[in-house]
Short mmCIF file of the C-alpha atoms (twelve columns), coordinates in Angstrom:
data_MODEL
# 
_entry.id   MODEL 
# 
loop_
_atom_site.group_PDB 
_atom_site.id 
_atom_site.type_symbol 
_atom_site.label_atom_id 
_atom_site.label_alt_id 
_atom_site.label_comp_id 
_atom_site.label_asym_id 
_atom_site.label_seq_id 
_atom_site.Cartn_x 
_atom_site.Cartn_y 
_atom_site.Cartn_z 
_atom_site.pdbx_PDB_model_num 
ATOM 1   C CA . MET A 1   0.000   0.000  0.000   1 
ATOM 2   C CA . ARG A 2   1.184   3.516  -0.775  1 
ATOM 3   C CA . ARG A 3   0.947   6.089  1.987   1 
ATOM 4   C CA . ILE A 4   1.526   9.831  1.797   1 
ATOM 5   C CA . LEU A 5   2.477   11.807 4.895   1 
ATOM 6   C CA . LEU A 6   2.564   15.599 5.060   1 
ATOM 7   C CA . ALA A 7   4.711   16.569 8.063   1 
ATOM 8   C CA . THR A 8   5.062   20.293 8.700   1 
ATOM 9   C CA . HIS A 9   5.530   23.008 11.273  1 
ATOM 10  C CA . GLY A 10  2.217   24.310 12.562  1 
ATOM 11  C CA . ARG A 11  -0.940  23.626 10.582  1 
ATOM 12  C CA . MET A 12  0.603   23.805 7.114   1 
ATOM 13  C CA . ALA A 13  -0.052  20.076 6.586   1 
ATOM 14  C CA . ASP A 14  -3.751  20.526 7.367   1 
ATOM 15  C CA . GLY A 15  -3.899  23.505 5.008   1 
ATOM 16  C CA . VAL A 16  -2.294  21.622 2.131   1 
ATOM 17  C CA . LEU A 17  -4.603  18.649 2.659   1 
ATOM 18  C CA . SER A 18  -7.566  21.037 2.686   1 
ATOM 19  C CA . ALA A 19  -6.436  22.573 -0.615  1 
ATOM 20  C CA . VAL A 20  -5.855  19.147 -2.200  1 
ATOM 21  C CA . ARG A 21  -9.343  18.023 -1.193  1 
ATOM 22  C CA . LEU A 22  -10.861 21.285 -2.428  1 
ATOM 23  C CA . ILE A 23  -9.302  20.729 -5.850  1 
ATOM 24  C CA . MET A 24  -9.563  16.931 -6.104  1 
ATOM 25  C CA . GLY A 25  -12.415 16.063 -3.791  1 
ATOM 26  C CA . ASP A 26  -12.492 14.192 -0.530  1 
ATOM 27  C CA . THR A 27  -11.014 11.083 -2.103  1 
ATOM 28  C CA . ALA A 28  -7.431  12.329 -1.646  1 
ATOM 29  C CA . LYS A 29  -5.781  10.019 0.863   1 
ATOM 30  C CA . MET A 30  -3.011  11.723 2.815   1 
ATOM 31  C CA . ASP A 31  -1.963  11.636 6.421   1 
ATOM 32  C CA . VAL A 32  -0.810  14.742 8.268   1 
ATOM 33  C CA . ILE A 33  1.380   15.597 11.207  1 
ATOM 34  C CA . ASN A 34  1.055   19.199 12.359  1 
ATOM 35  C CA . ALA A 35  4.204   19.559 14.438  1 
ATOM 36  C CA . TYR A 36  4.863   21.767 17.441  1 
ATOM 37  C CA . LEU A 37  1.251   22.765 18.089  1 
ATOM 38  C CA . ASP A 38  1.882   21.905 21.728  1 
ATOM 39  C CA . GLY A 39  5.521   23.013 21.621  1 
ATOM 40  C CA . ALA A 40  6.840   19.449 21.529  1 
ATOM 41  C CA . PRO A 41  8.702   17.927 18.565  1 
ATOM 42  C CA . PRO A 42  6.780   15.371 16.482  1 
ATOM 43  C CA . THR A 43  8.875   12.440 17.725  1 
ATOM 44  C CA . ARG A 44  5.935   10.576 19.274  1 
ATOM 45  C CA . GLU A 45  3.566   11.228 16.360  1 
ATOM 46  C CA . LEU A 46  6.145   9.997  13.851  1 
ATOM 47  C CA . LYS A 47  6.856   6.872  15.870  1 
ATOM 48  C CA . GLU A 48  3.138   6.082  16.114  1 
ATOM 49  C CA . TYR A 49  2.702   6.719  12.401  1 
ATOM 50  C CA . PHE A 50  5.585   4.504  11.334  1 
ATOM 51  C CA . ASP A 51  4.612   1.806  13.843  1 
ATOM 52  C CA . GLY A 52  1.403   1.540  11.809  1 
ATOM 53  C CA . VAL A 53  3.197   1.198  8.478   1 
ATOM 54  C CA . GLY A 54  3.395   -2.314 7.087   1 
ATOM 55  C CA . GLU A 55  6.668   -3.848 5.939   1 
ATOM 56  C CA . SER A 56  5.511   -3.881 2.325   1 
ATOM 57  C CA . ASP A 57  4.077   -0.343 2.420   1 
ATOM 58  C CA . THR A 58  5.639   2.545  0.540   1 
ATOM 59  C CA . VAL A 59  5.656   5.885  2.360   1 
ATOM 60  C CA . ILE A 60  6.277   9.242  0.731   1 
ATOM 61  C CA . VAL A 61  6.916   11.909 3.341   1 
ATOM 62  C CA . LEU A 62  6.678   15.553 2.325   1 
ATOM 63  C CA . THR A 63  8.228   17.981 4.801   1 
ATOM 64  C CA . ASP A 64  8.077   21.746 4.665   1 
ATOM 65  C CA . LEU A 65  11.675  22.828 5.170   1 
ATOM 66  C CA . LEU A 66  14.999  21.232 4.270   1 
ATOM 67  C CA . GLY A 67  17.108  21.096 7.407   1 
ATOM 68  C CA . GLY A 68  14.172  22.149 9.565   1 
ATOM 69  C CA . SER A 69  13.378  20.411 12.811  1 
ATOM 70  C CA . VAL A 70  10.489  18.398 11.329  1 
ATOM 71  C CA . ASN A 71  12.755  17.206 8.529   1 
ATOM 72  C CA . LYS A 72  15.395  16.207 11.092  1 
ATOM 73  C CA . GLU A 73  12.798  14.204 13.038  1 
ATOM 74  C CA . VAL A 74  11.820  12.321 9.852   1 
ATOM 75  C CA . PHE A 75  15.415  11.654 8.814   1 
ATOM 76  C CA . PRO A 76  15.915  8.418  10.832  1 
ATOM 77  C CA . TYR A 77  13.014  6.777  8.979   1 
ATOM 78  C CA . LEU A 78  15.004  6.926  5.729   1 
ATOM 79  C CA . GLU A 79  16.665  3.718  6.926   1 
ATOM 80  C CA . ARG A 80  13.401  1.854  6.440   1 
ATOM 81  C CA . PRO A 81  12.852  0.238  3.035   1 
ATOM 82  C CA . GLY A 82  10.202  1.938  0.936   1 
ATOM 83  C CA . VAL A 83  10.432  5.331  2.654   1 
ATOM 84  C CA . PHE A 84  11.019  8.391  0.472   1 
ATOM 85  C CA . VAL A 85  11.383  11.878 1.984   1 
ATOM 86  C CA . ILE A 86  11.085  15.123 0.036   1 
ATOM 87  C CA . ALA A 87  11.798  18.403 1.804   1 
ATOM 88  C CA . GLY A 88  10.427  21.796 0.789   1 
ATOM 89  C CA . PHE A 89  7.277   20.583 -0.961  1 
ATOM 90  C CA . ASN A 90  4.514   22.697 -2.497  1 
ATOM 91  C CA . LEU A 91  0.860   22.194 -3.423  1 
ATOM 92  C CA . ALA A 92  1.675   21.104 -6.987  1 
ATOM 93  C CA . MET A 93  3.688   18.202 -5.624  1 
ATOM 94  C CA . ALA A 94  0.947   17.177 -3.207  1 
ATOM 95  C CA . LEU A 95  -1.608  17.264 -6.029  1 
ATOM 96  C CA . GLU A 96  0.619   15.112 -8.219  1 
ATOM 97  C CA . LEU A 97  0.912   12.517 -5.470  1 
ATOM 98  C CA . ALA A 98  -2.791  12.581 -4.704  1 
ATOM 99  C CA . SER A 99  -3.620  11.960 -8.361  1 
ATOM 100 C CA . MET A 100 -1.381  8.898  -8.728  1 
ATOM 101 C CA . GLY A 101 -3.030  5.677  -9.727  1 
ATOM 102 C CA . GLU A 102 -2.851  2.768  -7.306  1 
ATOM 103 C CA . ASP A 103 -0.751  0.778  -9.769  1 
ATOM 104 C CA . GLU A 104 1.873   3.504  -10.253 1 
ATOM 105 C CA . ALA A 105 5.146   2.611  -8.571  1 
ATOM 106 C CA . VAL A 106 7.048   5.018  -6.387  1 
ATOM 107 C CA . THR A 107 10.739  4.945  -7.202  1 
ATOM 108 C CA . GLU A 108 13.689  7.216  -6.574  1 
ATOM 109 C CA . GLU A 109 13.366  8.431  -10.165 1 
ATOM 110 C CA . PHE A 110 9.691   9.237  -9.655  1 
ATOM 111 C CA . CYS A 111 10.605  11.264 -6.562  1 
ATOM 112 C CA . ARG A 112 13.267  13.170 -8.494  1 
ATOM 113 C CA . GLU A 113 10.687  13.999 -11.173 1 
ATOM 114 C CA . LEU A 114 8.255   15.101 -8.467  1 
ATOM 115 C CA . VAL A 115 10.873  17.514 -7.131  1 
ATOM 116 C CA . GLU A 116 11.285  18.959 -10.639 1 
ATOM 117 C CA . THR A 117 7.509   19.364 -10.891 1 
ATOM 118 C CA . GLY A 118 7.567   21.373 -7.695  1 
ATOM 119 C CA . ARG A 119 10.484  23.506 -8.851  1 
ATOM 120 C CA . SER A 120 8.773   24.281 -12.147 1 
ATOM 121 C CA . GLN A 121 5.814   25.757 -10.268 1 
ATOM 122 C CA . VAL A 122 7.905   28.344 -8.437  1 
ATOM 123 C CA . VAL A 123 8.299   31.355 -10.726 1 
ATOM 124 C CA . PHE A 124 8.665   35.103 -10.465 1 
ATOM 125 C CA . LEU A 125 5.631   36.113 -12.538 1 
ATOM 126 C CA . ASN A 126 6.927   39.629 -13.167 1 
ATOM 127 C CA . ASP A 127 9.569   38.060 -15.412 1 
ATOM 128 C CA . HIS A 128 7.004   36.002 -17.318 1 
ATOM 129 C CA . CYS A 129 4.109   38.294 -18.029 1 
ATOM 130 C CA . LYS A 130 4.060   42.062 -18.125 1 
ATOM 131 C CA . PRO A 131 1.113   43.352 -20.214 1 
ATOM 132 C CA . GLN A 132 -2.322  41.752 -19.973 1 
ATOM 133 C CA . ALA A 133 -1.951  40.151 -23.422 1 
ATOM 134 C CA . GLN A 134 1.067   38.216 -22.218 1 
ATOM 135 C CA . ALA A 135 -0.799  37.199 -19.073 1 
ATOM 136 C CA . ASP A 136 -3.620  35.849 -21.211 1 
ATOM 137 C CA . ASP A 137 -1.132  33.820 -23.247 1 
ATOM 138 C CA . PHE A 138 0.651   32.620 -20.100 1 
ATOM 139 C CA . PHE A 139 -2.573  31.332 -18.563 1 
ATOM 140 C CA . GLY A 140 -3.824  29.870 -21.842 1 
ATOM 141 C CA . GLU A 141 -6.592  32.377 -22.378 1 
ATOM 142 C CA . GLY A 142 -5.192  34.187 -25.402 1 
# 
């Protein structure tokens, strides 16, 4: 079984899941850990989560900040087979994961492509569209 975990500081994970479900419907299956809401690191929540992961399960963990404390708490789980961790995710990446078919395999190459998808969505729009006509072309309306 494939599992997707959004692990973030504060309620970012809940917000991303809310946005994914708004766009894709309530069928999006993702788990969330909203870290530090009580001031404590997510050590216990992560242990409970991974204790519930089967040996044959694949887990994709999206964290909010490379080198951040949540990312550091997730790091030890990289030793487990079938665990993939991507730091610094965005909504485009979460949507891509949520739209995967059940038969699609998660591989290191897939994760690298997912990172590129996320990078391609981060742009400085001022450099891409100045007059309204260009904006229409950029958004496919022209």
